[in-house]
Short mmCIF file of C-alpha atoms and ligand atoms in Angstrom, two decimals:
data_model
loop_
_atom_site.label_atom_id
_atom_site.label_comp_id
_atom_site.label_asym_id
_atom_site.label_seq_id
_atom_site.Cartn_x
_atom_site.Cartn_y
_atom_site.Cartn_z
CA UNK U 1 310.61 143.54 88.56
CA UNK U 2 312.35 144.85 85.41
CA UNK U 3 314.97 142.46 84.21
CA UNK U 4 318.59 143.53 84.47
CA UNK U 5 320.68 142.67 81.40
CA UNK U 6 323.84 140.73 82.29
CA UNK U 7 326.53 139.06 80.21
CA UNK U 8 327.64 135.56 81.07
CA UNK U 9 330.42 133.28 79.83
CA UNK U 10 330.39 129.55 80.50
CA UNK U 11 334.18 129.22 80.29
CA UNK U 12 336.16 125.98 80.15
CA UNK U 13 336.65 122.76 82.11
CA UNK U 14 334.08 122.63 84.91
CA UNK U 15 332.90 126.14 83.89
CA UNK U 16 329.79 125.15 81.90
CA UNK U 17 328.58 122.75 84.63
CA UNK U 18 328.94 125.22 87.50
CA UNK U 19 327.43 128.01 85.38
CA UNK U 20 324.40 125.89 84.53
CA UNK U 21 323.97 124.97 88.21
CA UNK U 22 324.28 128.62 89.24
CA UNK U 23 321.80 129.86 86.62
CA UNK U 24 319.36 127.12 87.61
CA UNK U 25 319.42 128.36 91.22
CA UNK U 26 319.17 132.04 90.23
CA UNK U 27 316.18 131.33 88.00
CA UNK U 28 314.41 129.30 90.70
CA UNK U 29 315.00 132.14 93.17
CA UNK U 30 313.31 134.60 90.83
CA UNK U 31 316.35 136.68 89.84
CA UNK U 32 315.20 139.21 87.25
CA UNK U 33 317.91 138.79 84.65
CA UNK U 34 318.12 139.17 80.90
CA UNK U 35 321.06 136.97 80.02
CA UNK U 36 323.40 137.44 77.04
CA UNK U 37 326.05 134.79 76.48
CA UNK U 38 329.53 135.41 75.11
CA UNK U 39 332.28 132.93 74.37
CA UNK U 40 335.66 133.32 76.06
CA UNK U 41 338.65 131.16 76.88
CA UNK U 42 340.40 128.16 75.40
CA UNK U 43 338.43 127.84 72.14
CA UNK U 44 338.88 131.53 71.40
CA UNK U 45 342.59 131.40 72.22
CA UNK U 46 343.07 128.35 70.02
CA UNK U 47 341.36 130.11 67.12
CA UNK U 48 344.40 132.38 67.19
CA UNK U 49 342.96 135.20 69.30
CA UNK U 50 345.71 135.84 71.88
CA UNK U 51 343.34 137.80 74.16
CA UNK U 52 340.88 134.88 74.58
CA UNK U 53 337.89 137.13 73.86
CA UNK U 54 336.39 138.17 70.52
CA UNK U 55 336.26 141.92 69.76
CA UNK U 56 332.44 141.68 69.44
CA UNK U 57 332.08 140.41 73.02
CA UNK U 58 333.25 143.74 74.44
CA UNK U 59 330.13 145.34 72.98
CA UNK U 60 327.92 143.14 75.18
CA UNK U 61 330.07 143.76 78.28
CA UNK U 62 330.12 147.51 77.79
CA UNK U 63 326.36 147.59 77.29
CA UNK U 64 325.24 145.37 80.18
CA UNK U 65 328.12 146.48 82.47
CA UNK U 66 327.66 143.27 84.47
CA UNK U 67 329.65 140.11 83.75
CA UNK U 68 329.18 136.73 85.43
CA UNK U 69 332.17 134.70 84.36
CA UNK U 70 332.98 131.01 84.78
CA UNK U 71 336.66 130.01 84.98
CA UNK U 72 338.61 129.49 81.80
CA UNK U 73 341.66 127.49 80.81
CA UNK U 74 344.63 129.50 79.61
CA UNK U 75 346.48 127.31 77.09
CA UNK U 76 350.06 126.45 78.00
CA UNK U 77 352.85 128.16 76.10
CA UNK U 78 353.74 131.74 75.35
CA UNK U 79 351.75 134.41 73.60
CA UNK U 80 348.39 133.96 75.37
CA UNK U 81 347.43 136.95 77.48
CA UNK U 82 345.59 136.42 80.75
CA UNK U 83 341.93 137.11 80.01
CA UNK U 84 341.29 138.05 83.63
CA UNK U 85 343.98 140.69 83.60
CA UNK U 86 342.83 141.99 80.19
CA UNK U 87 339.19 142.24 81.30
CA UNK U 88 340.02 143.90 84.62
CA UNK U 89 342.31 146.44 83.02
CA UNK U 90 340.25 147.18 79.90
CA UNK U 91 337.12 147.72 81.97
CA UNK U 92 338.95 149.68 84.69
CA UNK U 93 338.02 147.20 87.42
CA UNK U 94 340.19 148.65 90.13
CA UNK U 95 338.77 146.74 93.11
CA UNK U 96 338.80 143.00 93.67
CA UNK U 97 336.56 142.10 96.59
CA UNK U 98 336.71 138.67 98.15
CA UNK U 99 334.72 137.71 101.25
CA UNK U 100 336.37 134.79 103.11
CA UNK U 101 334.06 133.19 105.63
CA UNK U 102 334.36 129.92 107.54
CA UNK U 103 331.40 127.54 107.89
CA UNK U 104 332.40 125.69 111.04
CA UNK U 105 331.58 122.94 111.99
CA UNK U 106 330.17 121.97 108.57
CA UNK U 107 333.30 122.64 106.55
CA UNK U 108 336.63 121.76 108.07
CA UNK U 109 338.69 124.79 109.14
CA UNK U 110 341.09 125.69 111.93
CA UNK U 111 339.37 129.10 112.15
CA UNK U 112 335.75 128.69 113.20
CA UNK U 113 335.05 132.44 113.57
CA UNK U 114 336.65 133.76 110.42
CA UNK U 115 334.68 136.42 108.51
CA UNK U 116 336.87 138.84 106.62
CA UNK U 117 336.82 140.63 103.29
CA UNK U 118 339.92 141.27 101.23
CA UNK U 119 339.80 144.37 99.05
CA UNK U 120 342.66 144.09 96.59
CA UNK U 121 343.87 146.83 94.27
CA UNK U 122 343.46 145.32 90.84
CA UNK U 123 345.23 147.46 88.22
CA UNK U 124 348.62 148.59 89.47
CA UNK U 125 351.66 147.36 91.37
CA UNK U 126 353.89 144.70 89.78
CA UNK U 127 350.86 143.65 87.69
CA UNK U 128 351.31 146.61 85.38
CA UNK U 129 353.40 144.03 83.55
CA UNK U 130 356.28 146.39 82.77
CA UNK U 131 359.38 144.20 82.74
CA UNK U 132 362.83 144.53 81.20
CA UNK U 133 365.94 142.51 80.73
CA UNK U 134 368.73 144.92 81.67
CA UNK U 135 371.68 142.70 80.86
CA UNK U 136 372.38 139.04 80.13
CA UNK U 137 372.15 138.44 83.89
CA UNK U 138 369.57 140.85 85.24
CA UNK U 139 365.81 141.36 84.75
CA UNK U 140 363.53 143.92 86.35
CA UNK U 141 359.82 144.52 86.92
CA UNK U 142 358.45 147.96 87.63
CA UNK U 143 356.18 148.36 90.63
CA UNK U 144 353.72 151.19 89.93
CA UNK U 145 351.64 152.67 92.72
CA UNK U 146 349.76 155.86 91.87
CA UNK U 147 348.01 158.35 94.14
CA UNK U 148 344.68 158.19 92.22
CA UNK U 149 344.89 154.35 92.13
CA UNK U 150 345.53 154.19 95.88
CA UNK U 151 342.86 156.78 96.66
CA UNK U 152 340.30 154.81 94.62
CA UNK U 153 340.94 151.47 96.29
CA UNK U 154 341.29 152.77 99.85
CA UNK U 155 338.12 154.84 99.53
CA UNK U 156 336.35 151.80 98.09
CA UNK U 157 337.42 149.74 101.13
CA UNK U 158 336.05 152.30 103.59
CA UNK U 159 332.83 152.77 101.62
CA UNK U 160 332.45 148.98 101.49
CA UNK U 161 332.94 148.78 105.27
CA UNK U 162 330.30 151.43 105.87
CA UNK U 163 327.82 149.86 103.44
CA UNK U 164 328.23 146.38 104.92
CA UNK U 165 328.33 147.46 108.53
CA UNK U 166 331.93 146.40 109.02
CA UNK U 167 333.82 147.97 111.89
CA UNK U 168 337.46 148.05 110.90
CA UNK U 169 339.66 148.48 107.82
CA UNK U 170 343.25 147.23 107.95
CA UNK U 171 345.94 148.17 105.45
CA UNK U 172 348.69 145.67 104.55
CA UNK U 173 351.85 147.03 102.88
CA UNK U 174 355.60 147.04 103.23
CA UNK U 175 356.69 150.65 103.50
CA UNK U 176 359.69 149.84 105.68
CA UNK U 177 361.30 148.55 102.47
CA UNK U 178 359.36 150.15 99.60
CA UNK U 179 359.29 153.61 101.10
CA UNK U 180 358.08 155.39 98.01
CA UNK U 181 355.51 153.00 96.49
CA UNK U 182 354.07 151.24 99.55
CA UNK U 183 354.83 154.44 101.46
CA UNK U 184 352.37 156.29 99.18
CA UNK U 185 349.76 153.57 99.66
CA UNK U 186 350.10 153.83 103.45
CA UNK U 187 350.00 157.65 103.40
CA UNK U 188 346.84 157.65 101.28
CA UNK U 189 345.32 155.06 103.64
CA UNK U 190 345.95 157.35 106.63
CA UNK U 191 344.53 160.38 104.81
CA UNK U 192 341.34 158.67 103.69
CA UNK U 193 340.83 156.81 106.98
CA UNK U 194 340.61 160.20 108.67
CA UNK U 195 337.44 160.87 106.63
CA UNK U 196 335.74 157.81 108.19
CA UNK U 197 335.88 158.35 111.96
CA UNK U 198 333.12 155.75 112.49
CA UNK U 199 335.39 152.97 111.20
CA UNK U 200 338.48 151.77 113.05
CA UNK U 201 341.71 151.66 111.07
CA UNK U 202 345.03 149.93 111.48
CA UNK U 203 348.09 149.25 109.31
CA UNK U 204 350.34 146.21 109.30
CA UNK U 205 353.57 145.41 107.52
CA UNK U 206 352.42 142.69 105.14
CA UNK U 207 354.70 139.90 106.35
CA UNK U 208 353.67 139.98 110.00
CA UNK U 209 350.13 140.97 109.00
CA UNK U 210 349.91 137.87 106.79
CA UNK U 211 351.24 135.72 109.62
CA UNK U 212 348.63 137.17 111.97
CA UNK U 213 345.89 136.66 109.37
CA UNK U 214 346.86 133.01 108.85
CA UNK U 215 346.95 132.46 112.62
CA UNK U 216 344.10 134.65 113.91
CA UNK U 217 341.94 135.68 110.96
CA UNK U 218 339.08 136.62 113.28
CA UNK U 219 341.16 139.66 114.31
CA UNK U 220 340.47 141.20 110.87
CA UNK U 221 337.37 142.63 109.25
CA UNK U 222 338.17 144.38 105.93
CA UNK U 223 341.78 144.28 104.70
CA UNK U 224 342.88 146.56 101.85
CA UNK U 225 346.14 145.96 100.03
CA UNK U 226 348.13 146.48 96.84
CA UNK U 227 347.73 144.00 94.01
CA UNK U 228 350.44 141.38 94.61
CA UNK U 229 349.92 140.97 98.35
CA UNK U 230 346.19 140.86 97.72
CA UNK U 231 346.52 138.20 95.04
CA UNK U 232 348.49 135.91 97.31
CA UNK U 233 346.73 136.59 100.58
CA UNK U 234 343.21 136.37 99.22
CA UNK U 235 343.96 132.78 98.18
CA UNK U 236 345.47 132.09 101.60
CA UNK U 237 342.41 133.57 103.29
CA UNK U 238 339.98 131.57 101.13
CA UNK U 239 341.91 128.36 101.76
CA UNK U 240 342.13 128.73 105.55
CA UNK U 241 338.43 129.59 105.67
CA UNK U 242 337.76 126.10 104.35
CA UNK U 243 338.44 125.82 100.62
CA UNK U 244 339.32 127.94 97.62
CA UNK U 245 336.44 126.08 95.97
CA UNK U 246 333.91 128.08 98.01
CA UNK U 247 334.81 131.72 97.56
CA UNK U 248 333.38 134.12 95.03
CA UNK U 249 334.86 137.45 94.04
CA UNK U 250 333.73 140.74 92.57
CA UNK U 251 335.84 142.94 90.32
CA UNK U 252 334.43 146.43 90.53
CA UNK U 253 335.00 149.34 88.17
CA UNK U 254 333.18 152.56 87.46
CA UNK U 255 332.05 151.23 84.07
CA UNK U 256 331.57 147.49 84.47
CA UNK U 257 331.74 144.84 87.20
CA UNK U 258 332.72 141.19 86.86
CA UNK U 259 331.74 138.37 89.22
CA UNK U 260 333.44 135.01 89.38
CA UNK U 261 334.58 132.04 91.44
CA UNK U 262 338.16 132.35 92.60
CA UNK U 263 339.14 128.83 91.55
CA UNK U 264 340.20 127.74 88.08
CA UNK U 265 338.65 125.50 85.44
CA UNK U 266 339.79 122.24 87.12
CA UNK U 267 340.03 120.43 83.75
CA UNK U 268 340.55 117.02 85.38
CA UNK U 269 337.09 117.25 87.01
CA UNK U 270 335.30 118.49 83.90
CA UNK U 271 332.26 116.77 82.44
CA UNK U 272 331.76 114.39 85.38
CA UNK U 273 329.09 116.25 87.38
CA UNK U 274 331.59 116.46 90.26
CA UNK U 275 332.45 120.15 90.61
CA UNK U 276 331.26 122.32 93.46
CA UNK U 277 329.31 125.30 92.04
CA UNK U 278 329.50 127.25 95.34
CA UNK U 279 332.29 129.68 94.34
CA UNK U 280 330.45 130.86 91.22
CA UNK U 281 327.13 130.88 93.09
CA UNK U 282 328.57 133.12 95.83
CA UNK U 283 330.07 135.29 93.05
CA UNK U 284 326.54 135.51 91.63
CA UNK U 285 325.23 136.53 95.08
CA UNK U 286 327.70 139.44 95.05
CA UNK U 287 326.35 140.29 91.58
CA UNK U 288 322.73 140.27 92.80
CA UNK U 289 323.65 142.72 95.56
CA UNK U 290 325.49 144.88 93.00
CA UNK U 291 322.49 145.04 90.64
CA UNK U 292 320.22 145.85 93.56
CA UNK U 293 318.32 142.57 93.91
CA UNK U 294 319.10 142.11 97.63
CA UNK U 295 316.00 139.99 98.30
CA UNK U 296 317.08 137.39 95.73
CA UNK U 297 320.70 137.53 96.95
CA UNK U 298 319.49 136.82 100.49
CA UNK U 299 317.18 134.00 99.39
CA UNK U 300 319.95 132.25 97.46
CA UNK U 301 322.66 132.81 100.08
CA UNK U 302 320.58 131.54 102.99
CA UNK U 303 319.39 128.49 101.02
CA UNK U 304 323.03 127.76 100.20
CA UNK U 305 324.04 128.09 103.87
CA UNK U 306 321.22 125.72 104.83
CA UNK U 307 322.37 123.19 102.20
CA UNK U 308 325.91 123.29 103.60
CA UNK U 309 324.53 122.97 107.12
CA UNK U 310 322.37 119.99 106.12
CA UNK U 311 325.58 118.22 105.07
CA UNK U 312 324.73 118.04 101.36
CA UNK U 313 328.29 118.30 100.08
CA UNK U 314 330.23 117.85 96.83
CA UNK U 315 333.34 115.64 96.94
CA UNK U 316 335.77 118.51 97.63
CA UNK U 317 334.19 119.43 100.98
CA UNK U 318 332.79 116.02 101.93
CA UNK U 319 333.90 114.83 105.38
CA UNK U 320 332.83 111.55 106.97
CA UNK U 321 330.87 112.13 110.14
CA UNK U 322 329.96 115.72 109.19
CA UNK U 323 328.56 115.45 105.69
CA UNK U 324 325.33 113.53 105.26
CA UNK U 325 325.24 113.07 101.49
CA UNK U 326 327.88 113.21 98.76
CA UNK U 327 326.31 114.84 95.72
CA UNK U 328 327.25 115.95 92.21
CA UNK U 329 326.99 119.44 90.76
CA UNK U 330 323.36 119.09 89.58
CA UNK U 331 322.15 117.45 92.79
CA UNK U 332 323.82 120.16 94.87
CA UNK U 333 322.01 122.83 92.83
CA UNK U 334 318.72 120.96 93.27
CA UNK U 335 319.32 120.79 97.05
CA UNK U 336 319.84 124.59 97.16
CA UNK U 337 316.67 125.15 95.11
CA UNK U 338 314.73 122.86 97.49
CA UNK U 339 315.84 125.07 100.40
CA UNK U 340 314.92 128.45 98.89
CA UNK U 341 313.02 130.30 101.60
CA UNK U 342 314.82 128.45 104.43
CA UNK U 343 317.44 129.85 106.78
CA UNK U 344 320.40 128.14 108.39
CA UNK U 345 319.92 127.16 112.04
CA UNK U 346 323.48 127.19 113.31
CA UNK U 347 325.38 129.23 110.75
CA UNK U 348 324.68 132.95 110.72
CA UNK U 349 321.96 133.84 108.21
CA UNK U 350 322.76 136.73 105.89
CA UNK U 351 320.71 139.89 105.46
CA UNK U 352 321.32 142.31 102.60
CA UNK U 353 320.16 145.87 103.02
CA UNK U 354 317.10 146.88 100.96
CA UNK U 355 318.24 150.48 101.05
CA UNK U 356 321.90 150.54 100.11
CA UNK U 357 323.84 153.25 101.90
CA UNK U 358 324.69 155.90 99.30
CA UNK U 359 328.39 156.69 98.97
CA UNK U 360 329.34 159.40 101.46
CA UNK U 361 330.98 161.43 98.73
CA UNK U 362 331.74 161.00 95.06
CA UNK U 363 335.24 159.67 94.41
CA UNK U 364 337.62 162.58 94.23
CA UNK U 365 341.31 162.85 93.76
CA UNK U 366 343.87 165.05 95.37
CA UNK U 367 345.04 167.54 92.78
CA UNK U 368 348.67 167.32 91.74
CA UNK U 369 348.58 170.57 89.73
CA UNK U 370 350.56 172.53 92.33
CA UNK U 371 353.51 170.15 92.47
CA UNK U 372 356.88 171.77 91.72
CA UNK U 373 359.31 169.44 89.95
CA UNK U 374 363.04 170.06 89.70
CA UNK U 375 365.61 167.86 87.94
CA UNK U 376 368.64 167.13 90.12
CA UNK U 377 370.34 164.23 88.34
CA UNK U 378 370.08 160.97 86.47
CA UNK U 379 370.56 157.25 87.07
CA UNK U 380 372.23 155.44 84.19
CA UNK U 381 371.90 151.65 84.21
CA UNK U 382 374.83 150.26 82.30
CA UNK U 383 375.93 146.82 81.17
CA UNK U 384 379.42 146.21 82.58
CA UNK U 385 380.38 142.59 82.09
CA UNK U 386 383.68 142.74 84.04
CA UNK U 387 381.54 143.27 87.20
CA UNK U 388 384.21 145.57 88.61
CA UNK U 389 382.72 148.75 90.11
CA UNK U 390 386.03 150.59 90.54
CA UNK U 391 386.88 150.14 86.86
CA UNK U 392 383.41 151.35 85.92
CA UNK U 393 383.71 154.42 88.18
CA UNK U 394 387.03 155.32 86.52
CA UNK U 395 385.58 154.83 83.04
CA UNK U 396 382.27 156.64 83.51
CA UNK U 397 383.14 159.23 86.18
CA UNK U 398 385.35 161.21 83.85
CA UNK U 399 382.36 162.09 81.64
CA UNK U 400 380.78 164.18 84.41
CA UNK U 401 380.12 167.82 83.52
CA UNK U 402 377.55 170.67 83.45
CA UNK U 403 377.43 170.45 87.27
CA UNK U 404 376.62 166.72 87.23
CA UNK U 405 379.09 164.48 89.05
CA UNK U 406 379.18 160.75 89.73
CA UNK U 407 377.76 160.33 93.22
CA UNK U 408 377.57 156.56 93.60
CA UNK U 409 377.32 153.25 91.79
CA UNK U 410 375.16 150.40 93.01
CA UNK U 411 374.54 146.81 92.05
CA UNK U 412 371.02 145.47 92.62
CA UNK U 413 370.40 148.39 94.97
CA UNK U 414 373.54 148.02 97.11
CA UNK U 415 376.15 150.75 96.92
CA UNK U 416 379.42 149.34 95.54
CA UNK U 417 381.25 152.63 94.84
CA UNK U 418 382.67 154.65 96.48
CA UNK U 419 383.87 152.52 99.38
CA UNK U 420 382.14 149.32 98.30
CA UNK U 421 382.77 146.11 100.20
CA UNK U 422 384.68 143.26 98.60
CA UNK U 423 382.05 140.81 99.93
CA UNK U 424 379.20 142.33 97.85
CA UNK U 425 378.43 140.11 94.88
CA UNK U 426 378.10 142.06 91.65
CA UNK U 427 376.13 141.15 88.54
CA UNK U 428 376.85 142.60 85.11
CA UNK U 429 374.30 145.43 85.49
CA UNK U 430 375.22 148.59 87.45
CA UNK U 431 373.37 151.80 88.22
CA UNK U 432 375.48 154.96 88.09
CA UNK U 433 374.00 158.02 89.82
CA UNK U 434 375.00 161.46 88.60
CA UNK U 435 373.79 164.36 90.76
CA UNK U 436 373.90 168.14 90.65
CA UNK U 437 373.97 170.53 93.64
CA UNK U 438 371.52 172.80 91.85
CA UNK U 439 368.79 172.41 89.22
CA UNK U 440 370.00 170.45 86.19
CA UNK U 441 368.55 170.85 82.72
CA UNK U 442 367.10 167.98 80.73
CA UNK U 443 369.61 168.89 78.00
CA UNK U 444 372.53 168.40 80.43
CA UNK U 445 371.32 164.85 81.14
CA UNK U 446 371.14 164.08 77.43
CA UNK U 447 374.62 165.56 76.86
CA UNK U 448 375.97 163.36 79.69
CA UNK U 449 374.36 160.28 78.17
CA UNK U 450 375.86 161.13 74.79
CA UNK U 451 379.38 161.50 76.24
CA UNK U 452 379.05 158.20 78.12
CA UNK U 453 377.62 156.39 75.14
CA UNK U 454 380.25 157.82 72.76
CA UNK U 455 382.90 156.43 75.11
CA UNK U 456 381.54 152.94 74.38
CA UNK U 457 379.72 152.40 77.69
CA UNK U 458 376.44 150.58 77.08
CA UNK U 459 373.53 152.48 78.69
CA UNK U 460 370.53 150.17 79.06
CA UNK U 461 368.04 152.27 80.99
CA UNK U 462 367.86 155.76 82.52
CA UNK U 463 365.76 157.57 85.09
CA UNK U 464 365.86 161.27 85.74
CA UNK U 465 366.08 162.20 89.42
CA UNK U 466 363.77 164.95 90.61
CA UNK U 467 362.70 166.86 93.65
CA UNK U 468 358.91 167.11 94.09
CA UNK U 469 358.08 170.20 96.12
CA UNK U 470 361.66 170.03 97.38
CA UNK U 471 361.47 166.35 98.44
CA UNK U 472 363.57 163.69 96.66
CA UNK U 473 361.53 161.58 94.21
CA UNK U 474 364.07 158.77 94.44
CA UNK U 475 365.41 156.56 97.19
CA UNK U 476 369.00 156.16 98.31
CA UNK U 477 370.87 152.94 97.58
CA UNK U 478 371.50 150.61 100.51
CA UNK U 479 374.67 151.82 102.16
CA UNK U 480 374.54 155.23 100.44
P1 LIG X 1 342.02 125.01 89.77
O1 LIG X 1 341.44 125.99 90.70
O2 LIG X 1 341.31 124.79 88.48
O3 LIG X 1 342.14 123.61 90.51
C1 LIG X 1 342.88 123.42 91.72
C2 LIG X 1 342.34 122.20 92.47
O4 LIG X 1 341.09 122.50 93.05
C3 LIG X 1 342.13 120.97 91.61
O5 LIG X 1 342.44 119.84 92.36
C4 LIG X 1 340.65 121.00 91.29
O6 LIG X 1 340.15 119.74 91.03
C5 LIG X 1 340.07 121.62 92.56
N1 LIG X 1 338.90 122.45 92.29
C6 LIG X 1 338.90 123.72 91.80
N2 LIG X 1 337.66 124.18 91.70
C7 LIG X 1 336.84 123.19 92.11
C8 LIG X 1 335.42 123.07 92.23
N3 LIG X 1 334.61 124.08 91.89
N4 LIG X 1 334.92 121.91 92.68
C9 LIG X 1 335.72 120.92 93.02
N5 LIG X 1 337.05 120.94 92.93
C10 LIG X 1 337.62 122.08 92.49
O7 LIG X 1 343.53 125.44 89.49
P2 LIG X 1 344.60 124.89 88.45
O8 LIG X 1 344.46 123.40 88.34
O9 LIG X 1 345.86 125.48 88.87
O10 LIG X 1 344.21 125.57 87.07
C11 LIG X 1 343.46 124.94 86.04
C12 LIG X 1 343.19 125.95 84.93
O11 LIG X 1 342.38 127.01 85.42
C13 LIG X 1 344.43 126.61 84.34
O12 LIG X 1 344.29 126.66 82.94
C14 LIG X 1 344.41 128.00 84.91
O13 LIG X 1 345.03 128.93 84.06
C15 LIG X 1 342.95 128.26 85.04
N6 LIG X 1 342.55 129.26 86.02
C16 LIG X 1 341.54 130.08 85.67
C17 LIG X 1 341.07 131.02 86.56
C18 LIG X 1 339.95 131.91 86.12
O14 LIG X 1 339.47 131.79 85.01
N7 LIG X 1 339.48 132.79 86.97
C19 LIG X 1 341.61 131.12 87.84
C20 LIG X 1 342.63 130.23 88.20
C21 LIG X 1 343.09 129.30 87.29
#
C-alpha cells in the first residue's frame, strides 16, 4: 500500500505518552503512514509565539492535509490564542464530528444503548470571536450564522448519515428566540433535508433537545447543530456515554482534516504512564477511515473494543468487579496490539466500508445574487449614563430628519420608549431605532449620525436596517 503522508504533533502533558501509544498500535496494525512531526503548544507559546504554532508548521499541514494532534496546554493569562480555534479556522475545518458510543456493561454508563454522532458547525456562531464593550456596563458578542456556513454543515451531516448508514439526522437550535440566526440554520436544515428522502429528519429546540439527549440518548442518531450548542453538548454526550477520556473527534475541511482526542492535556497525570490513550486512538481510527485505510481502521477499532471487553482498563475507567486488570498507557497499547485480528464478543464489532459512498452531489450554495436590499433605517447604540430613556428620547428624537424618525428605544433588547415600564431595569447603553416609511439613503443615515454626535450624544455602535427582498433584516425589540 502506498504510504499516506500525515502530520502529527505530540502536544503537552499526557500528549506525548498517548501519541506514542497510538502510533505504536497504528504501526502494529500495518497503517501505511509517512509521518511528519511538528511542534505545537506550550513550548511554542512560551517562546513568545501567541498562536502556539510556528509559521513553518503550516507548510507541513497544508501539504499532507491530514493532522493527528495530541492535546496541548494553553498557558494561563491573556494574549495566547486558542490553537484549536486557529487551526480550525485557518484550515477551514467547518465540521467537527464526534461519535459518542457507550460500551455497556464494560464501562459504566446510565445509557447502555447510546450510539450517536454529533456534527457541530465549527467556524461561525458566537465563536467568530467578535466582541465589543459598548459602555462601562455593557459588553456584546456577535452571533454570526451564514447561509453558506449552514448549508455546508447540514449537507455534511446528511452525507455523513448516508455514508455511515445512519437513519436519522436531528437539528438542534433555538429559533423561537434567535429567529434570524438560528432561524436561518433551521430553514437551511429543512431545505437540505428535503434532498435526502432516504434519511429521517427532525428538529428540536436545543434546551428540550439537550434534556432529551441527556435522558434518552438512544433516541438520536446524527445530531447537527451550531457551534456553541455543539461544543457544550458534545462534551455532555461523551461524558454520559461513559467518559470524555474515550471519545475522538474529526475536524473536517475541504483542504485539511484534523483528528484528536476530545480531552485536554491532563497535566497532573503527565509522565506517569497513567493516561488512557483511547480518545486519541479513536481519533486516529476516524483518520484511517478518512485517508481510505478502512481495513486498518477496522482492525484497530475491533482490537480496542476487545481490550475494553476483556476488562484491561486504565485508571480512569477501572471499576472493581468489571475490570480485570488496571494497566498503564503502554500496557494498554500492548494489550490492543495483542488483540489485533480479534473481534469483541458482546460489544458490537465495527465494519468500515471498503467502497466509500461517493457524495451525492458536490457542495453547492444557494445564490444570493438576486437579493434586493433596501435601507429603511438605522439603530444607534448610545452611551447614556443617566439610564433615563425618556430623557434620551427627548435629547435624540429632535435630530430626526430626511424621513427618518425615532421609532423606539430599547435597553438590552427590551423596549423602554415609548411607553416603557418603570419596572424595566436599564443599563447605561441604549439602542435608538430610527426608521423611514420609504427607502432611506446611506447619506441620510450618516447625516443623522452627524447631527446626533454634534449634539454631544455618544454613539458607540450602529447598524443599518434593511429589507431583503421586502422582508425585514432585523428583529423587533421585546415589547415593540
Ligand atoms: P483535561 O481534559 O485535560 O482533564 C480533565 C480531567 O480528565 C482530569 O482529571 C484528567 O486527569 C482527566 N483526563 C483527561 N484525559 C485523560 C486521559 N486520556 N486519561 C486519563 N485521565 C484523563 O481538562 P483540563 O484539566 O480542564 O485542561 C488541562 C489543559 O488541557 C488546559 O491547559 C486546557 O487548555 C487544555 N485542553 C486542551 C485541549 C486540546 O488540546 N484539544 C482540549 C481541552 C483542554
